[in-house]
mmCIF file of C-alpha atoms and ligand atoms in Angstrom:
data_model
loop_
_atom_site.group_PDB
_atom_site.id
_atom_site.type_symbol
_atom_site.label_atom_id
_atom_site.label_comp_id
_atom_site.label_asym_id
_atom_site.label_seq_id
_atom_site.Cartn_x
_atom_site.Cartn_y
_atom_site.Cartn_z
ATOM 1 C CA MET H 27 0.070 0.016 0.004
ATOM 2 C CA ALA H 28 1.255 3.508 -0.846
ATOM 3 C CA GLU H 29 2.388 5.434 2.167
ATOM 4 C CA ILE H 30 0.124 8.331 3.371
ATOM 5 C CA PRO H 31 1.856 11.646 2.851
ATOM 6 C CA ILE H 32 2.555 13.370 6.176
ATOM 7 C CA LEU H 33 3.228 17.146 5.865
ATOM 8 C CA ARG H 34 3.907 19.833 8.447
ATOM 9 C CA PHE H 35 4.000 23.552 8.929
ATOM 10 C CA ALA H 36 6.768 24.405 11.485
ATOM 11 C CA PRO H 37 6.807 28.004 12.505
ATOM 12 C CA SER H 38 8.797 29.580 15.322
ATOM 13 C CA PRO H 39 6.786 31.489 17.862
ATOM 14 C CA ASN H 40 9.240 34.370 17.984
ATOM 15 C CA GLY H 41 6.957 36.984 16.331
ATOM 16 C CA GLU H 42 3.671 37.386 14.359
ATOM 17 C CA LEU H 43 2.974 35.321 11.354
ATOM 18 C CA HIS H 44 2.982 37.232 8.046
ATOM 19 C CA LEU H 45 1.803 36.763 4.620
ATOM 20 C CA GLY H 46 4.770 34.544 3.774
ATOM 21 C CA HIS H 47 3.921 32.163 6.504
ATOM 22 C CA ALA H 48 0.212 32.160 5.281
ATOM 23 C CA LEU H 49 1.572 31.135 1.853
ATOM 24 C CA SER H 50 3.655 28.312 3.340
ATOM 25 C CA ALA H 51 0.886 27.001 5.655
ATOM 26 C CA LEU H 52 -1.814 27.165 2.954
ATOM 27 C CA LEU H 53 0.386 25.485 0.402
ATOM 28 C CA ALA H 54 1.233 22.658 2.831
ATOM 29 C CA HIS H 55 -2.348 22.296 4.101
ATOM 30 C CA GLY H 56 -3.734 22.390 0.498
ATOM 31 C CA ALA H 57 -1.243 19.668 -0.699
ATOM 32 C CA ALA H 58 -2.079 17.402 2.227
ATOM 33 C CA ASP H 59 -5.766 17.741 1.531
ATOM 34 C CA ARG H 60 -5.382 17.050 -2.248
ATOM 35 C CA LEU H 61 -3.048 14.067 -1.612
ATOM 36 C CA GLY H 62 -5.212 12.561 1.019
ATOM 37 C CA GLY H 63 -2.446 13.124 3.455
ATOM 38 C CA ARG H 64 -2.019 14.308 7.064
ATOM 39 C CA PHE H 65 -1.122 17.916 8.031
ATOM 40 C CA LEU H 66 0.829 18.545 11.358
ATOM 41 C CA LEU H 67 1.707 21.731 13.092
ATOM 42 C CA ARG H 68 4.922 21.949 14.864
ATOM 43 C CA LEU H 69 6.039 24.907 17.101
ATOM 44 C CA GLU H 70 9.851 25.363 16.757
ATOM 45 C CA ASP H 71 10.345 26.979 20.094
ATOM 46 C CA ILE H 72 13.878 25.924 21.058
ATOM 47 C CA ASP H 73 15.014 29.565 21.515
ATOM 48 C CA ARG H 74 13.615 30.190 24.937
ATOM 49 C CA ASP H 75 14.730 33.884 24.952
ATOM 50 C CA ARG H 76 12.853 34.817 21.764
ATOM 51 C CA CYS H 77 9.836 32.546 21.726
ATOM 52 C CA ARG H 78 6.811 33.695 23.713
ATOM 53 C CA PRO H 79 3.341 32.184 24.680
ATOM 54 C CA VAL H 80 1.771 35.230 23.075
ATOM 55 C CA TYR H 81 3.249 34.535 19.680
ATOM 56 C CA GLU H 82 2.338 30.932 19.945
ATOM 57 C CA ALA H 83 -1.332 31.828 20.755
ATOM 58 C CA GLY H 84 -1.215 34.204 17.777
ATOM 59 C CA ILE H 85 -0.110 31.491 15.427
ATOM 60 C CA LEU H 86 -2.863 29.103 16.460
ATOM 61 C CA ARG H 87 -5.450 32.007 16.142
ATOM 62 C CA ASP H 88 -4.131 33.142 12.771
ATOM 63 C CA LEU H 89 -4.078 29.521 11.214
ATOM 64 C CA ALA H 90 -7.663 28.774 12.519
ATOM 65 C CA TRP H 91 -8.782 32.143 11.014
ATOM 66 C CA LEU H 92 -7.325 31.123 7.661
ATOM 67 C CA GLY H 93 -9.540 27.987 7.846
ATOM 68 C CA LEU H 94 -6.777 25.386 8.545
ATOM 69 C CA THR H 95 -7.086 22.362 10.757
ATOM 70 C CA TRP H 96 -4.286 20.271 12.178
ATOM 71 C CA GLU H 97 -3.824 17.146 14.140
ATOM 72 C CA GLN H 98 -3.452 17.220 17.963
ATOM 73 C CA PRO H 99 -1.294 17.190 19.994
ATOM 74 C CA VAL H 100 0.817 19.922 18.446
ATOM 75 C CA ARG H 101 4.375 19.150 18.979
ATOM 76 C CA ARG H 102 6.291 21.830 20.884
ATOM 77 C CA GLN H 103 10.067 21.400 20.520
ATOM 78 C CA SER H 104 10.782 22.908 24.085
ATOM 79 C CA GLU H 105 8.925 19.864 25.447
ATOM 80 C CA HIS H 106 11.201 17.378 23.748
ATOM 81 C CA PHE H 107 14.758 18.429 24.624
ATOM 82 C CA ASP H 108 15.455 14.793 25.667
ATOM 83 C CA ASP H 109 15.039 13.721 22.042
ATOM 84 C CA TYR H 110 17.612 16.199 20.896
ATOM 85 C CA ARG H 111 19.993 15.398 23.788
ATOM 86 C CA ALA H 112 19.891 11.756 22.684
ATOM 87 C CA ALA H 113 20.669 12.712 19.023
ATOM 88 C CA ALA H 114 23.549 15.044 20.130
ATOM 89 C CA ALA H 115 24.927 12.241 22.394
ATOM 90 C CA ARG H 116 24.952 9.911 19.468
ATOM 91 C CA LEU H 117 27.035 12.318 17.365
ATOM 92 C CA ALA H 118 29.321 12.918 20.392
ATOM 93 C CA ASP H 119 29.796 9.136 20.796
ATOM 94 C CA MET H 120 30.811 9.110 17.148
ATOM 95 C CA GLY H 121 33.516 11.628 17.813
ATOM 96 C CA LEU H 122 32.078 14.110 15.466
ATOM 97 C CA LEU H 123 31.469 17.000 17.913
ATOM 98 C CA PHE H 124 33.776 19.617 19.427
ATOM 99 C CA ALA H 125 33.194 22.207 22.022
ATOM 100 C CA CYS H 126 33.542 25.721 20.869
ATOM 101 C CA SER H 127 34.066 28.600 23.213
ATOM 102 C CA CYS H 128 34.444 31.263 20.560
ATOM 103 C CA SER H 129 32.194 34.323 20.781
ATOM 104 C CA ARG H 130 30.733 35.877 17.583
ATOM 105 C CA ALA H 131 33.278 38.721 18.060
ATOM 106 C CA LYS H 132 36.187 36.125 18.192
ATOM 107 C CA ILE H 133 35.125 34.404 15.152
ATOM 108 C CA ALA H 134 34.647 37.726 13.124
ATOM 109 C CA ALA H 135 38.194 38.848 14.443
ATOM 110 C CA ALA H 136 39.768 35.504 13.295
ATOM 111 C CA VAL H 137 38.176 35.892 9.834
ATOM 112 C CA ALA H 138 39.104 39.518 9.564
ATOM 113 C CA GLU H 139 42.696 38.605 10.357
ATOM 114 C CA ARG H 140 42.954 36.137 7.615
ATOM 115 C CA GLU H 141 41.225 38.518 5.145
ATOM 116 C CA ALA H 142 43.821 41.196 6.172
ATOM 117 C CA GLN H 143 46.410 38.663 4.911
ATOM 118 C CA GLY H 144 44.685 38.612 1.540
ATOM 119 C CA ILE H 145 42.971 35.362 2.024
ATOM 120 C CA ILE H 146 39.586 35.293 0.442
ATOM 121 C CA TRP H 147 37.556 33.572 3.275
ATOM 122 C CA PRO H 148 34.693 31.297 2.191
ATOM 123 C CA ARG H 149 31.103 32.318 2.965
ATOM 124 C CA ASP H 150 28.252 29.812 3.679
ATOM 125 C CA PRO H 151 25.120 29.835 1.373
ATOM 126 C CA ASP H 152 23.625 32.496 3.609
ATOM 127 C CA GLY H 153 26.601 34.735 3.140
ATOM 128 C CA ALA H 154 28.267 34.257 6.554
ATOM 129 C CA PRO H 155 31.869 33.570 6.943
ATOM 130 C CA LEU H 156 32.683 29.951 7.660
ATOM 131 C CA TYR H 157 33.794 29.048 11.030
ATOM 132 C CA PRO H 158 37.663 29.313 11.145
ATOM 133 C CA GLY H 159 38.202 26.123 13.105
ATOM 134 C CA THR H 160 39.730 27.785 16.228
ATOM 135 C CA CYS H 161 38.310 25.057 18.695
ATOM 136 C CA ARG H 162 38.228 22.175 16.302
ATOM 137 C CA ALA H 163 40.651 20.047 18.459
ATOM 138 C CA VAL H 164 38.537 20.333 21.573
ATOM 139 C CA ARG H 165 36.597 17.035 21.256
ATOM 140 C CA ALA H 166 33.210 16.914 22.889
ATOM 141 C CA ASP H 167 32.072 13.800 24.715
ATOM 142 C CA ARG H 168 28.340 13.392 26.009
ATOM 143 C CA ALA H 169 29.110 15.454 29.110
ATOM 144 C CA ALA H 170 29.811 18.406 26.837
ATOM 145 C CA ILE H 171 26.034 18.630 25.983
ATOM 146 C CA GLY H 172 25.448 19.598 29.749
ATOM 147 C CA ARG H 173 28.138 22.257 29.268
ATOM 148 C CA ALA H 174 26.358 23.638 26.187
ATOM 149 C CA GLU H 175 23.064 23.697 28.114
ATOM 150 C CA ALA H 176 24.805 25.604 30.818
ATOM 151 C CA GLY H 177 25.892 28.190 28.366
ATOM 152 C CA GLU H 178 29.512 27.540 28.641
ATOM 153 C CA VAL H 179 30.184 26.289 25.013
ATOM 154 C CA ALA H 180 28.493 25.522 21.714
ATOM 155 C CA LEU H 181 28.848 22.087 20.238
ATOM 156 C CA ARG H 182 29.862 22.016 16.536
ATOM 157 C CA LEU H 183 29.998 19.283 14.069
ATOM 158 C CA ASP H 184 33.533 18.569 12.678
ATOM 159 C CA ILE H 185 32.283 18.740 9.079
ATOM 160 C CA ALA H 186 35.365 17.070 7.516
ATOM 161 C CA ARG H 187 35.290 14.126 10.010
ATOM 162 C CA ALA H 188 31.595 13.756 9.622
ATOM 163 C CA LEU H 189 31.946 13.549 5.839
ATOM 164 C CA ALA H 190 34.695 11.099 6.046
ATOM 165 C CA THR H 191 32.351 8.669 7.854
ATOM 166 C CA ILE H 192 29.803 8.625 4.944
ATOM 167 C CA PRO H 193 30.375 6.354 2.096
ATOM 168 C CA ASP H 194 28.399 7.919 -0.665
ATOM 169 C CA SER H 195 27.748 11.375 -1.927
ATOM 170 C CA LEU H 196 24.606 12.874 -0.477
ATOM 171 C CA SER H 197 21.600 14.026 -2.356
ATOM 172 C CA TRP H 198 17.932 14.729 -1.842
ATOM 173 C CA SER H 199 14.719 14.396 -3.821
ATOM 174 C CA GLU H 200 13.254 17.889 -4.623
ATOM 175 C CA HIS H 201 9.746 18.498 -5.972
ATOM 176 C CA GLY H 202 9.738 22.270 -5.911
ATOM 177 C CA GLU H 203 6.678 24.121 -6.809
ATOM 178 C CA ALA H 204 5.235 21.095 -8.844
ATOM 179 C CA PHE H 205 4.421 19.637 -5.555
ATOM 180 C CA TYR H 206 1.806 22.273 -4.931
ATOM 181 C CA ARG H 207 0.019 22.007 -8.352
ATOM 182 C CA ASP H 208 -3.183 19.949 -8.805
ATOM 183 C CA ALA H 209 -1.506 17.752 -11.248
ATOM 184 C CA PHE H 210 1.191 16.528 -8.891
ATOM 185 C CA ASP H 211 1.564 12.763 -9.031
ATOM 186 C CA LEU H 212 2.696 11.165 -5.737
ATOM 187 C CA SER H 213 4.691 8.563 -7.618
ATOM 188 C CA SER H 214 6.901 11.250 -9.069
ATOM 189 C CA ARG H 215 10.496 11.002 -7.733
ATOM 190 C CA GLY H 216 11.308 14.656 -8.182
ATOM 191 C CA ALA H 217 14.781 16.063 -9.184
ATOM 192 C CA ARG H 218 17.817 14.616 -7.505
ATOM 193 C CA ILE H 219 19.809 17.468 -5.963
ATOM 194 C CA SER H 220 23.436 17.024 -4.818
ATOM 195 C CA ALA H 221 23.922 18.064 -1.136
ATOM 196 C CA ASP H 222 26.901 20.010 -0.264
ATOM 197 C CA PRO H 223 27.162 20.118 3.637
ATOM 198 C CA ALA H 224 30.759 21.192 3.549
ATOM 199 C CA ALA H 225 29.469 24.579 2.209
ATOM 200 C CA TRP H 226 28.180 25.328 5.740
ATOM 201 C CA GLY H 227 31.501 24.500 7.570
ATOM 202 C CA ASP H 228 31.342 23.204 11.176
ATOM 203 C CA VAL H 229 27.667 23.770 11.897
ATOM 204 C CA VAL H 230 26.406 24.222 15.422
ATOM 205 C CA ILE H 231 24.578 21.218 16.681
ATOM 206 C CA CYS H 232 23.990 22.470 20.310
ATOM 207 C CA ARG H 233 23.760 26.177 20.703
ATOM 208 C CA LYS H 234 25.204 27.882 23.848
ATOM 209 C CA GLY H 235 22.493 27.519 26.427
ATOM 210 C CA SER H 236 20.679 24.642 24.663
ATOM 211 C CA PRO H 237 20.906 20.953 23.906
ATOM 212 C CA THR H 238 20.085 21.509 20.267
ATOM 213 C CA SER H 239 20.153 23.854 17.279
ATOM 214 C CA TYR H 240 17.610 24.285 14.547
ATOM 215 C CA HIS H 241 19.414 21.911 12.349
ATOM 216 C CA LEU H 242 19.398 18.996 14.968
ATOM 217 C CA ALA H 243 15.821 19.522 16.167
ATOM 218 C CA VAL H 244 14.322 19.697 12.648
ATOM 219 C CA VAL H 245 15.825 16.374 11.405
ATOM 220 C CA VAL H 246 14.977 14.644 14.709
ATOM 221 C CA ASP H 247 11.353 15.823 14.594
ATOM 222 C CA ASP H 248 10.760 15.227 10.903
ATOM 223 C CA ALA H 249 11.853 11.607 11.604
ATOM 224 C CA LEU H 250 9.866 11.206 14.787
ATOM 225 C CA GLN H 251 6.759 12.563 13.166
ATOM 226 C CA GLY H 252 7.196 10.509 10.007
ATOM 227 C CA ILE H 253 7.200 13.447 7.755
ATOM 228 C CA THR H 254 7.267 12.283 4.185
ATOM 229 C CA HIS H 255 7.401 15.515 2.392
ATOM 230 C CA VAL H 256 9.108 18.497 3.903
ATOM 231 C CA THR H 257 7.350 21.710 2.687
ATOM 232 C CA ARG H 258 9.001 25.079 3.402
ATOM 233 C CA GLY H 259 10.318 28.143 1.730
ATOM 234 C CA ARG H 260 13.263 28.367 -0.620
ATOM 235 C CA ASP H 261 15.239 30.305 1.974
ATOM 236 C CA LEU H 262 15.909 26.883 3.499
ATOM 237 C CA TYR H 263 16.797 25.180 0.373
ATOM 238 C CA TRP H 264 20.453 24.837 1.014
ATOM 239 C CA ALA H 265 19.990 24.029 4.655
ATOM 240 C CA THR H 266 18.717 20.729 3.305
ATOM 241 C CA SER H 267 22.411 19.824 2.722
ATOM 242 C CA VAL H 268 23.064 19.756 6.454
ATOM 243 C CA HIS H 269 19.788 18.023 7.130
ATOM 244 C CA ARG H 270 20.632 15.181 4.825
ATOM 245 C CA LEU H 271 23.951 14.769 6.361
ATOM 246 C CA LEU H 272 22.499 14.589 9.885
ATOM 247 C CA GLN H 273 19.972 12.222 8.729
ATOM 248 C CA VAL H 274 22.586 9.798 7.358
ATOM 249 C CA LEU H 275 24.721 10.172 10.473
ATOM 250 C CA LEU H 276 21.871 9.566 12.827
ATOM 251 C CA GLY H 277 20.371 6.718 10.750
ATOM 252 C CA LEU H 278 17.039 8.609 9.950
ATOM 253 C CA PRO H 279 14.955 8.228 6.891
ATOM 254 C CA ALA H 280 15.153 10.800 4.206
ATOM 255 C CA PRO H 281 11.893 12.664 3.494
ATOM 256 C CA ALA H 282 11.230 14.299 0.098
ATOM 257 C CA TYR H 283 11.541 18.075 -0.089
ATOM 258 C CA ALA H 284 9.278 20.624 -1.761
ATOM 259 C CA HIS H 285 10.754 24.176 -1.372
ATOM 260 C CA HIS H 286 8.271 26.884 -2.560
ATOM 261 C CA ARG H 287 8.624 30.490 -3.720
ATOM 262 C CA LEU H 288 8.979 33.275 -1.152
ATOM 263 C CA LEU H 289 6.890 36.392 -1.006
ATOM 264 C CA THR H 290 8.707 39.725 -1.213
ATOM 265 C CA GLY H 291 7.596 43.005 0.175
ATOM 266 C CA PRO H 292 7.306 46.163 -2.001
ATOM 267 C CA ASP H 293 11.014 46.776 -1.340
ATOM 268 C CA GLY H 294 11.726 43.534 -3.141
ATOM 269 C CA LEU H 295 13.090 41.809 0.107
ATOM 270 C CA LYS H 296 11.865 38.561 1.530
ATOM 271 C CA LEU H 297 9.151 39.210 4.213
ATOM 272 C CA ALA H 298 10.394 39.310 7.760
ATOM 273 C CA LYS H 299 8.673 39.118 11.073
ATOM 274 C CA SER H 300 9.719 42.729 11.559
ATOM 275 C CA ARG H 301 7.286 43.757 8.784
ATOM 276 C CA ARG H 302 4.402 44.212 11.191
ATOM 277 C CA ASP H 303 2.199 45.767 8.535
ATOM 278 C CA LEU H 304 2.019 42.600 6.648
ATOM 279 C CA SER H 305 1.348 40.426 9.805
ATOM 280 C CA LEU H 306 -1.782 38.377 9.524
ATOM 281 C CA ARG H 307 -3.051 40.060 12.663
ATOM 282 C CA ALA H 308 -2.637 43.545 11.179
ATOM 283 C CA LEU H 309 -4.180 42.479 7.868
ATOM 284 C CA ARG H 310 -7.178 40.998 9.604
ATOM 285 C CA GLU H 311 -7.607 44.057 11.897
ATOM 286 C CA ALA H 312 -7.448 46.160 8.571
ATOM 287 C CA GLY H 313 -10.542 44.349 7.475
ATOM 288 C CA HIS H 314 -9.054 41.706 5.061
ATOM 289 C CA SER H 315 -10.685 38.361 4.907
ATOM 290 C CA PRO H 316 -8.972 34.913 4.603
ATOM 291 C CA ARG H 317 -9.966 34.957 0.883
ATOM 292 C CA ASP H 318 -7.985 38.401 0.588
ATOM 293 C CA ILE H 319 -5.003 36.688 2.220
ATOM 294 C CA ARG H 320 -5.009 33.912 -0.324
ATOM 295 C CA ARG H 321 -5.213 36.370 -3.144
ATOM 296 C CA MET H 322 -2.434 38.494 -1.698
ATOM 297 C CA ALA H 323 -0.263 35.409 -1.329
ATOM 298 C CA GLY H 324 -0.985 34.523 -4.955
ATOM 299 C CA LEU H 325 -3.188 31.561 -4.410
ATOM 300 C CA PRO H 326 -6.558 30.923 -5.956
ATOM 301 C CA ALA H 327 -9.236 32.434 -3.613
ATOM 302 C CA ASP H 328 -11.789 29.592 -4.123
ATOM 303 C CA ARG H 329 -10.416 26.912 -1.781
HETATM 304 N N1 LIG G 429 10.966 26.990 11.975
HETATM 305 C C1 LIG G 429 11.507 27.369 10.682
HETATM 306 C C2 LIG G 429 11.110 28.831 10.410
HETATM 307 O O1 LIG G 429 10.152 29.229 10.992
HETATM 308 C C3 LIG G 429 11.007 26.451 9.543
HETATM 309 C C4 LIG G 429 11.764 25.151 9.710
HETATM 310 C C5 LIG G 429 11.493 24.211 8.565
HETATM 311 O O2 LIG G 429 10.440 24.260 7.915
HETATM 312 O O3 LIG G 429 12.297 23.343 8.341
HETATM 313 O O4 LIG G 429 11.693 29.364 9.562
#
């Protein structure tokens, strides 16, 4: 029997949802409906400083107003730190983590020093300079996860070592926009995209003050929730390289991916939570209906 598609919308409750989130949620919900699949909501609230109950309540209210329904219980990442600790411990046991005590300023200074010597320092796909490897020799064991949680260090993945443990080149199955069209055929295999996790350097696995990072939590949760198709915006397209690497290291299944277009504001920039005028709450309070939101997001208004 063909597997039932399981899709999710995974916002972070660190601000109000905007039109871009509405597009993402409506696309995923619509695809789940059409494909006879399940739709899950996951709250990615690992950042205890920036996430707030009031934003979480706003997300639930905005999505319900848009007419979406989702399964219960909603997975809240802050309630599952043990799952991320276990995954981080596995990577530590494999000897792939190191404890990094560099501040942002220290990293910036190390990169500036190399650039002053005329070295063209590599950037990651988001444009940030790669970590210069300062602490790479400081191997992290399981106990180091507690030190990360206590805010003493961050734990990073030694990317060269990690890649050396993987036999084959990495890739993922990408459906892109086609996934969201009526004509999408579930038996389609999508395009095979080569992953390049090295482009991100020694990524953070446990942030200072936390047993996890976005990358670790997202792969653990997608696996635990049985997500078959990861639906999200193109801003996370290249993060998939890191996710595929972590999935292979942790022995997790590989979902398919469908990255969708992003909405831009009148300034041509990607919408951000700081654009309060385009928050769903502001639009609702200005008298717009859920149909208007669909139209503004470039979706047919009739569903
Ligand atoms: N929580 C992420 C965000 O709000 C999305 C994560 C994902 O879909 O993989 O941007």
